[in-house]
Short mmCIF file of C-alpha atoms and ligand atoms in Angstrom, two decimals:
data_model
loop_
_atom_site.label_atom_id
_atom_site.label_comp_id
_atom_site.label_asym_id
_atom_site.label_seq_id
_atom_site.Cartn_x
_atom_site.Cartn_y
_atom_site.Cartn_z
CA MET A 1 -0.02 -0.01 -0.03
CA ASP A 2 1.32 3.41 -0.91
CA SER A 3 2.02 5.80 1.83
CA ALA A 4 2.04 9.68 1.90
CA PHE A 5 5.89 9.35 1.73
CA ASP A 6 5.45 7.38 -1.58
CA ASP A 7 3.13 10.14 -3.08
CA LEU A 8 5.69 12.77 -2.16
CA LEU A 9 8.48 10.73 -3.78
CA ARG A 10 6.56 10.21 -6.94
CA GLU A 11 5.69 13.96 -7.06
CA GLU A 12 9.37 14.83 -6.89
CA LEU A 13 10.26 12.24 -9.52
CA GLU A 14 7.54 13.76 -11.88
CA ALA A 15 8.95 17.16 -11.31
CA LEU A 16 12.32 15.84 -12.38
CA GLU A 17 10.83 14.19 -15.45
CA THR A 18 9.17 17.47 -16.57
CA ARG A 19 12.71 19.07 -16.38
CA ALA A 20 14.28 16.37 -18.35
CA GLN A 21 16.44 15.61 -15.27
CA ARG A 22 15.09 12.41 -14.20
CA ARG A 23 17.68 9.58 -14.21
CA ARG A 24 17.01 5.83 -14.62
CA LEU A 25 19.27 2.72 -14.25
CA ARG A 26 19.81 0.84 -17.38
CA GLY A 27 21.51 -2.58 -17.52
CA PHE A 28 23.80 -3.09 -20.46
CA GLY A 29 24.84 -6.43 -21.70
CA VAL A 30 28.48 -7.46 -22.45
CA MET A 31 29.36 -9.14 -25.65
CA ASP A 32 32.98 -10.06 -26.87
CA GLY A 33 34.34 -7.65 -24.30
CA GLY A 34 32.20 -4.69 -25.25
CA LEU A 35 28.71 -3.24 -24.38
CA CYS A 36 25.59 -4.27 -26.17
CA ASP A 37 22.10 -3.20 -26.00
CA GLY A 38 19.08 -5.41 -24.88
CA ASN A 39 18.94 -6.86 -28.41
CA GLY A 40 22.55 -7.81 -28.43
CA ARG A 41 23.60 -4.92 -30.71
CA PRO A 42 27.30 -3.97 -30.00
CA LEU A 43 27.76 -0.45 -28.53
CA VAL A 44 31.01 1.57 -28.56
CA ASP A 45 31.13 2.98 -24.85
CA LEU A 46 32.16 6.63 -24.86
CA SER A 47 31.04 7.00 -21.22
CA SER A 48 33.47 4.66 -19.53
CA ASN A 49 36.50 5.81 -17.47
CA ASP A 50 38.34 2.67 -18.27
CA TYR A 51 40.77 4.88 -20.29
CA LEU A 52 43.47 2.23 -20.94
CA GLY A 53 41.06 -0.66 -21.24
CA LEU A 54 42.73 -2.36 -18.31
CA SER A 55 39.57 -3.81 -16.94
CA ARG A 56 39.77 -6.42 -19.59
CA HIS A 57 43.57 -6.83 -19.84
CA PRO A 58 44.50 -10.52 -19.44
CA LEU A 59 47.07 -9.80 -16.63
CA VAL A 60 44.55 -7.86 -14.78
CA THR A 61 41.65 -10.32 -14.91
CA THR A 62 43.80 -13.37 -14.34
CA ARG A 63 45.51 -11.94 -11.31
CA ALA A 64 42.11 -10.92 -9.94
CA ALA A 65 40.85 -14.44 -10.26
CA GLU A 66 44.03 -15.98 -9.06
CA TRP A 67 44.07 -13.79 -5.82
CA ALA A 68 40.44 -14.66 -5.15
CA ARG A 69 41.28 -18.44 -5.31
CA ARG A 70 44.21 -17.96 -3.29
CA HIS A 71 43.08 -15.42 -0.61
CA GLY A 72 39.21 -15.63 -0.84
CA ALA A 73 36.53 -13.43 -2.36
CA GLY A 74 36.32 -11.09 0.41
CA PRO A 75 38.14 -10.00 3.54
CA PRO A 76 35.65 -10.43 6.34
CA ALA A 77 37.03 -7.58 8.50
CA SER A 78 38.04 -4.03 8.51
CA ARG A 79 41.67 -2.97 8.14
CA LEU A 80 42.40 -2.49 11.80
CA VAL A 81 40.93 -5.76 12.85
CA THR A 82 42.00 -8.70 10.47
CA GLY A 83 41.24 -7.13 7.03
CA THR A 84 44.96 -6.08 6.45
CA ARG A 85 46.71 -8.84 4.79
CA ASP A 86 50.25 -9.07 3.48
CA ILE A 87 48.91 -8.50 -0.04
CA THR A 88 47.04 -5.32 1.12
CA LEU A 89 50.41 -3.85 2.47
CA ALA A 90 52.39 -4.98 -0.58
CA VAL A 91 49.84 -3.20 -2.97
CA GLU A 92 49.97 0.01 -0.76
CA GLU A 93 53.81 0.00 -0.95
CA LYS A 94 53.62 -0.34 -4.73
CA LEU A 95 51.06 2.44 -4.97
CA ALA A 96 53.35 4.78 -2.75
CA ALA A 97 56.27 3.95 -5.12
CA PHE A 98 54.05 4.67 -8.23
CA LYS A 99 53.01 7.97 -6.81
CA GLY A 100 56.57 8.83 -5.65
CA ARG A 101 55.35 9.24 -2.06
CA GLU A 102 56.39 7.85 1.27
CA ALA A 103 53.26 5.89 1.89
CA ALA A 104 49.83 5.21 0.61
CA LEU A 105 46.54 3.97 2.03
CA LEU A 106 43.66 2.12 0.22
CA PHE A 107 40.08 3.15 0.50
CA SER A 108 36.93 1.39 -0.67
CA SER A 109 36.08 4.15 -3.11
CA GLY A 110 37.07 7.65 -4.17
CA PHE A 111 33.75 9.04 -2.91
CA GLN A 112 34.44 7.59 0.44
CA ALA A 113 38.07 8.86 0.49
CA ASN A 114 36.99 12.47 -0.43
CA ALA A 115 33.96 12.26 1.84
CA THR A 116 35.98 11.23 4.97
CA VAL A 117 39.46 12.33 4.51
CA ILE A 118 38.74 15.98 3.98
CA PRO A 119 36.81 16.13 7.22
CA ALA A 120 39.35 14.17 9.13
CA LEU A 121 42.06 16.64 7.99
CA ALA A 122 39.90 19.56 8.94
CA ARG A 123 39.96 18.13 12.48
CA LEU A 124 43.66 17.92 12.51
CA GLY A 125 45.18 19.41 15.67
CA THR A 126 42.22 18.59 18.04
CA ILE A 127 43.92 15.95 19.92
CA VAL A 128 46.83 18.05 21.08
CA GLY A 129 44.98 21.41 20.84
CA ALA A 130 41.47 20.41 22.15
CA GLY A 131 39.18 23.40 22.49
CA ASN A 132 41.60 25.73 20.69
CA THR A 133 39.19 27.30 18.21
CA ALA A 134 42.04 29.52 16.87
CA ASN A 135 43.14 26.42 14.98
CA ALA A 136 39.72 25.86 13.23
CA THR A 137 40.31 24.94 9.75
CA ALA A 138 38.61 26.70 6.83
CA ILE A 139 38.31 24.76 3.53
CA PHE A 140 38.77 26.25 0.05
CA SER A 141 37.25 24.38 -2.76
CA ASP A 142 37.19 24.71 -6.68
CA GLU A 143 33.71 25.36 -7.75
CA LEU A 144 33.73 22.45 -10.16
CA ASN A 145 35.00 19.96 -7.51
CA HIS A 146 33.45 16.44 -7.55
CA ALA A 147 30.30 15.84 -5.36
CA SER A 148 32.47 13.71 -3.04
CA ILE A 149 34.88 16.71 -2.34
CA ILE A 150 31.73 18.99 -1.60
CA HIS A 151 30.27 16.23 0.59
CA GLY A 152 33.59 15.92 2.52
CA ALA A 153 33.83 19.76 2.85
CA ARG A 154 30.26 20.01 4.15
CA ALA A 155 30.86 17.08 6.49
CA ALA A 156 33.82 18.86 8.05
CA ARG A 157 31.37 21.32 9.54
CA CYS A 158 33.84 24.22 9.18
CA PRO A 159 33.78 27.48 6.95
CA VAL A 160 33.88 26.47 3.15
CA HIS A 161 35.07 29.07 0.61
CA VAL A 162 34.29 28.13 -3.00
CA PHE A 163 36.73 29.82 -5.38
CA ARG A 164 35.81 30.27 -9.11
CA HIS A 165 36.95 27.53 -11.30
CA ASN A 166 40.77 27.46 -11.71
CA ASP A 167 40.78 31.06 -10.75
CA LEU A 168 43.99 31.12 -8.55
CA ASP A 169 43.83 34.96 -7.95
CA HIS A 170 40.37 34.48 -6.40
CA LEU A 171 41.83 31.71 -4.29
CA ASP A 172 44.66 33.81 -3.35
CA ALA A 173 42.33 36.60 -2.18
CA LEU A 174 40.13 34.20 -0.21
CA LEU A 175 43.06 32.54 1.53
CA ALA A 176 44.41 36.01 2.49
CA GLY A 177 41.23 36.70 4.39
CA HIS A 178 41.56 33.75 6.77
CA ALA A 179 43.92 33.51 9.64
CA GLY A 180 43.45 29.94 11.00
CA ARG A 181 44.38 26.54 9.44
CA LYS A 182 43.41 26.22 5.69
CA LEU A 183 42.99 23.35 3.42
CA VAL A 184 42.79 23.83 -0.44
CA ALA A 185 40.93 20.98 -2.36
CA THR A 186 41.01 20.59 -6.05
CA GLU A 187 40.86 18.06 -8.89
CA SER A 188 44.03 17.75 -11.04
CA VAL A 189 41.68 16.88 -14.16
CA PHE A 190 38.09 17.93 -13.78
CA SER A 191 35.71 15.19 -14.44
CA MET A 192 33.03 16.85 -16.56
CA ASP A 193 35.13 19.48 -18.29
CA GLY A 194 38.27 17.56 -18.89
CA ASP A 195 40.45 20.50 -18.19
CA ARG A 196 43.31 20.65 -15.70
CA ALA A 197 44.35 22.66 -12.66
CA ASP A 198 47.48 24.55 -12.79
CA LEU A 199 49.03 22.46 -9.99
CA GLY A 200 52.56 24.33 -10.04
CA ARG A 201 50.92 27.75 -9.29
CA LEU A 202 48.36 26.23 -6.97
CA ALA A 203 51.02 24.76 -4.85
CA GLN A 204 52.88 28.22 -4.68
CA VAL A 205 49.57 29.91 -3.76
CA ALA A 206 48.86 27.20 -1.01
CA ALA A 207 52.46 27.43 0.35
CA ARG A 208 52.38 31.35 0.50
CA HIS A 209 49.33 31.08 2.81
CA GLY A 210 50.50 28.07 4.75
CA ALA A 211 47.61 26.07 3.50
CA LEU A 212 47.39 22.23 3.18
CA LEU A 213 47.01 21.18 -0.55
CA TYR A 214 44.59 18.21 -1.41
CA VAL A 215 44.46 17.07 -4.92
CA ASP A 216 42.07 14.45 -6.43
CA GLU A 217 43.75 12.70 -9.35
CA ALA A 218 40.82 10.30 -10.19
CA HIS A 219 41.01 11.25 -13.90
CA ALA A 220 44.75 11.72 -14.06
CA THR A 221 46.01 8.49 -12.43
CA GLY A 222 47.12 6.10 -15.12
CA ILE A 223 46.51 8.28 -17.99
CA LEU A 224 48.49 11.54 -17.38
CA GLY A 225 51.81 12.70 -16.07
CA PRO A 226 55.11 10.95 -16.43
CA GLN A 227 54.47 7.22 -17.08
CA GLY A 228 50.84 7.80 -16.10
CA ARG A 229 51.79 8.60 -12.51
CA GLY A 230 49.25 11.54 -12.52
CA LEU A 231 49.89 15.31 -12.79
CA ALA A 232 50.82 15.82 -9.21
CA ALA A 233 53.76 13.55 -9.74
CA ALA A 234 55.82 16.48 -11.43
CA VAL A 235 54.74 19.06 -8.80
CA PRO A 236 56.51 19.50 -5.46
CA GLY A 237 54.63 20.90 -2.61
CA ILE A 238 51.22 18.85 -2.80
CA ASP A 239 50.63 17.42 0.69
CA VAL A 240 47.76 14.91 -0.02
CA VAL A 241 47.12 13.22 -3.35
CA MET A 242 44.14 10.95 -3.80
CA GLY A 243 43.16 8.93 -6.88
CA THR A 244 40.61 6.21 -7.85
CA LEU A 245 41.50 2.70 -9.05
CA GLY A 246 38.04 2.23 -10.81
CA LYS A 247 38.88 4.39 -13.73
CA ALA A 248 42.28 4.18 -15.82
CA PHE A 249 43.37 1.27 -13.41
CA GLY A 250 40.28 -0.79 -14.57
CA ALA A 251 39.69 -2.13 -10.95
CA PHE A 252 37.94 -0.58 -8.05
CA GLY A 253 38.63 1.46 -4.93
CA ALA A 254 40.87 4.43 -4.21
CA TYR A 255 44.07 5.43 -2.53
CA VAL A 256 45.46 8.42 -0.58
CA ALA A 257 49.13 8.99 -0.92
CA GLY A 258 51.56 11.27 1.00
CA SER A 259 54.00 11.36 3.80
CA ARG A 260 54.38 8.40 6.30
CA ALA A 261 53.02 10.74 9.11
CA LEU A 262 49.95 11.58 7.02
CA ILE A 263 49.08 7.85 6.32
CA ASP A 264 49.62 6.76 9.95
CA TRP A 265 47.49 9.56 11.10
CA LEU A 266 44.61 8.78 8.76
CA THR A 267 44.90 5.24 9.79
CA ASN A 268 43.90 6.39 13.41
CA ARG A 269 41.63 9.30 12.59
CA CYS A 270 39.69 8.76 9.26
CA SER A 271 36.33 7.20 9.78
CA GLY A 272 35.98 6.07 6.05
CA PHE A 273 39.13 4.07 6.42
CA ILE A 274 38.48 2.65 10.03
CA PHE A 275 34.84 1.73 10.03
CA THR A 276 34.49 -0.35 6.81
CA THR A 277 35.51 -3.68 5.31
CA ALA A 278 38.82 -3.90 3.51
CA LEU A 279 39.11 -4.12 -0.29
CA PRO A 280 38.72 -7.69 -1.36
CA PRO A 281 41.71 -9.84 -2.72
CA PRO A 282 40.40 -10.00 -6.42
CA VAL A 283 40.39 -6.24 -6.42
CA LEU A 284 43.80 -6.05 -4.91
CA GLY A 285 44.87 -8.63 -7.57
CA ALA A 286 43.65 -6.27 -10.36
CA VAL A 287 45.17 -3.11 -8.84
CA ASP A 288 48.68 -5.19 -8.40
CA ALA A 289 48.63 -6.14 -12.04
CA ALA A 290 47.57 -2.67 -13.27
CA LEU A 291 50.43 -1.11 -11.27
CA GLU A 292 52.73 -3.38 -13.28
CA LEU A 293 51.27 -2.41 -16.56
CA VAL A 294 50.43 1.38 -16.42
CA PRO A 295 54.02 2.81 -16.45
CA GLY A 296 54.83 0.94 -19.66
CA MET A 297 51.60 2.24 -21.47
CA ASP A 298 53.04 5.45 -23.08
CA ALA A 299 51.92 4.44 -26.48
CA GLU A 300 48.26 3.87 -25.28
CA ARG A 301 48.35 7.29 -23.59
CA ALA A 302 49.75 9.07 -26.65
CA ARG A 303 47.04 7.45 -28.82
CA VAL A 304 44.25 8.48 -26.43
CA ALA A 305 45.78 12.12 -26.37
CA ALA A 306 45.85 12.31 -30.16
CA ASN A 307 42.37 10.89 -30.64
CA ALA A 308 41.13 13.35 -28.04
CA GLN A 309 42.65 16.24 -29.80
CA ARG A 310 41.06 15.02 -33.13
CA LEU A 311 37.61 14.86 -31.58
CA ARG A 312 37.94 18.57 -30.05
CA ALA A 313 39.04 19.62 -33.50
CA ALA A 314 36.16 18.06 -35.11
CA LEU A 315 33.57 19.51 -32.59
CA ALA A 316 35.19 22.99 -32.81
CA ALA A 317 34.82 22.98 -36.58
CA GLN A 318 31.00 22.33 -36.02
CA GLY A 319 30.96 25.24 -33.63
CA ILE A 320 30.29 22.98 -30.64
CA SER A 321 32.14 24.08 -27.37
CA THR A 322 34.45 21.54 -25.70
CA LEU A 323 35.11 24.21 -22.98
CA ALA A 324 38.77 24.18 -21.84
CA SER A 325 39.34 20.38 -22.24
CA THR A 326 42.88 19.26 -22.93
CA THR A 327 42.65 15.59 -21.64
CA GLN A 328 41.02 12.34 -22.59
CA ILE A 329 37.61 13.92 -21.39
CA VAL A 330 35.94 15.83 -24.09
CA PRO A 331 32.61 17.56 -23.28
CA ALA A 332 30.29 18.49 -26.27
CA VAL A 333 28.19 21.06 -24.71
CA ILE A 334 24.70 21.03 -26.09
CA GLY A 335 22.99 23.31 -23.50
CA ALA A 336 19.39 22.21 -22.74
CA GLU A 337 18.62 18.80 -21.05
CA ALA A 338 16.07 17.70 -23.75
CA ASP A 339 18.34 18.49 -26.58
CA THR A 340 21.25 16.64 -24.88
CA LEU A 341 19.04 13.57 -24.26
CA ALA A 342 18.12 13.69 -28.04
CA ALA A 343 21.70 13.94 -29.00
CA SER A 344 22.67 11.01 -26.86
CA ALA A 345 19.75 8.93 -28.47
CA ALA A 346 20.92 10.05 -32.01
CA LEU A 347 24.35 8.56 -31.16
CA GLU A 348 23.03 5.47 -29.71
CA ALA A 349 21.01 4.87 -32.90
CA GLU A 350 24.30 4.68 -34.57
CA GLY A 351 25.96 2.37 -32.15
CA PHE A 352 27.65 4.81 -29.65
CA VAL A 353 26.88 5.23 -25.95
CA ALA A 354 27.36 8.79 -24.73
CA VAL A 355 25.28 9.27 -21.67
CA ALA A 356 23.66 12.86 -21.44
CA ILE A 357 25.27 14.71 -18.41
CA ARG A 358 22.57 17.07 -16.92
CA PRO A 359 22.11 19.25 -13.90
CA PRO A 360 22.77 18.74 -10.81
CA THR A 361 26.03 17.15 -12.16
CA VAL A 362 26.62 20.22 -14.27
CA ALA A 363 25.33 23.71 -14.19
CA ALA A 364 21.93 24.57 -15.57
CA GLY A 365 22.16 25.35 -19.44
CA SER A 366 25.49 23.42 -19.73
CA SER A 367 24.10 19.83 -20.32
CA ARG A 368 26.61 17.88 -22.49
CA LEU A 369 27.69 14.74 -23.88
CA ARG A 370 30.93 13.71 -21.94
CA LEU A 371 32.89 11.86 -24.52
CA ALA A 372 35.64 9.89 -22.81
CA ILE A 373 38.32 8.63 -25.21
CA ASN A 374 39.93 5.33 -24.13
CA SER A 375 42.82 3.40 -25.81
CA THR A 376 40.64 0.54 -27.18
CA LEU A 377 38.76 3.03 -29.51
CA THR A 378 39.89 1.98 -32.94
CA ALA A 379 40.63 4.35 -35.82
CA PRO A 380 37.61 3.33 -37.88
CA GLU A 381 35.36 3.67 -34.79
CA LEU A 382 36.68 7.25 -34.34
CA ASP A 383 36.20 8.01 -37.98
CA ARG A 384 32.66 6.76 -37.85
CA LEU A 385 32.02 8.76 -34.53
CA LEU A 386 33.19 11.99 -36.04
CA ALA A 387 30.91 11.41 -39.02
CA VAL A 388 27.91 10.60 -36.89
CA LEU A 389 28.55 13.76 -34.65
CA ALA A 390 28.64 15.93 -37.83
CA ALA A 391 25.33 14.33 -38.99
CA SER A 392 23.45 14.28 -35.63
CA LEU A 393 24.69 17.41 -33.73
CA PRO A 394 23.37 20.77 -34.93
CA ARG A 395 25.91 23.17 -36.37
CA ARG A 396 26.41 26.33 -34.18
C1 PLP B 1 36.94 13.60 -9.49
C2 PLP B 1 36.32 12.49 -8.82
N1 PLP B 1 36.65 12.09 -7.57
C3 PLP B 1 36.11 11.14 -6.98
C4 PLP B 1 35.23 10.24 -7.64
C5 PLP B 1 34.64 9.01 -6.88
O1 PLP B 1 35.41 7.97 -7.18
P1 PLP B 1 34.80 6.53 -7.08
O2 PLP B 1 34.01 6.24 -8.29
O3 PLP B 1 35.86 5.57 -6.79
O4 PLP B 1 33.79 6.63 -5.75
C6 PLP B 1 34.99 10.34 -8.95
C7 PLP B 1 34.25 9.49 -9.75
O5 PLP B 1 33.30 9.57 -10.35
C8 PLP B 1 35.57 11.59 -9.64
O6 PLP B 1 35.17 11.88 -10.90
#
């Protein structure tokens, strides 16, 4: 029987439908390693973050299966109980070396890391300085930061200052107005725009104001920076680097990397690390294999970069904005929600999946197809994609 609560839920869903903002789950099939629709028709996936195609790499899938057989399907405990195995520590050590940091800590997901590490860091100093409100942290967050960073900043229950996207003069001015502890949070590659933060300058601005710098490398890890080590790898002065393992690594989970002291402290103070079950052995196996493969994949990274550039040029020739994208993430900005849904449907009719990205994920009026180039996209597929985009997107 429906309750008043259900009526209200349905009313809200109808309001979203009217605004072309309602989302629905859809189950894709998988055939010959690629996506297919309900009728078994193959689809080229332009919405996946598996930028290097590693989720299907034989070394990755074999090691995942092997570690499941050897160590079990799941660790039935959290990390500080019996969920830490020798393989967990070995993968963390490899991750730290990959990121060029003293230590690394695995998390169940990127969302969980951002949502809980940021509030933990905002409480830094409350053990030794209990009650000292002069030490209260303020958080400075880029306006395009991912929902999980926003969640973390809100959960920290401290003042949050949002700076204009990639506007470091604005950040500088905001930092100058705060006397206590400061934490600056940014993504190195912005997930919906595909542009980059100027990490070198950001590190200088943060250092000038004594602010802790927190960088989310979800969309850079594996695909950008020297040997795919991320954009933070080449920049000194970044205190905390997090990244995800469910994107270019083709696996699952996330990591935080930094100094030994940072990792030891998070092990003691971060709720999203302490009060949850450890990552399972098959995932650790997949991450372990990806860590071996990623540094040697420069050819794949170069192909992705060249294909993304070709896609941007083709969209620009049609008068379609790709914003400030310089990475494998190429937004084709359509504008209205309904038009973006129509563009997505037109692409799918031709065998390409490019899910429409709409508010609240992006700002009103900037709905887009977020086209993610990965290394498994073939030259004929890209040629066909450009032809389909030319035919199905309105010229501007
Ligand atoms: C920038 C950014 N940070 C964090 C996350 C969350 O990572 P995860 O999917 O591992 O929860 C995402 C994923 O969508 C992201 O784009």
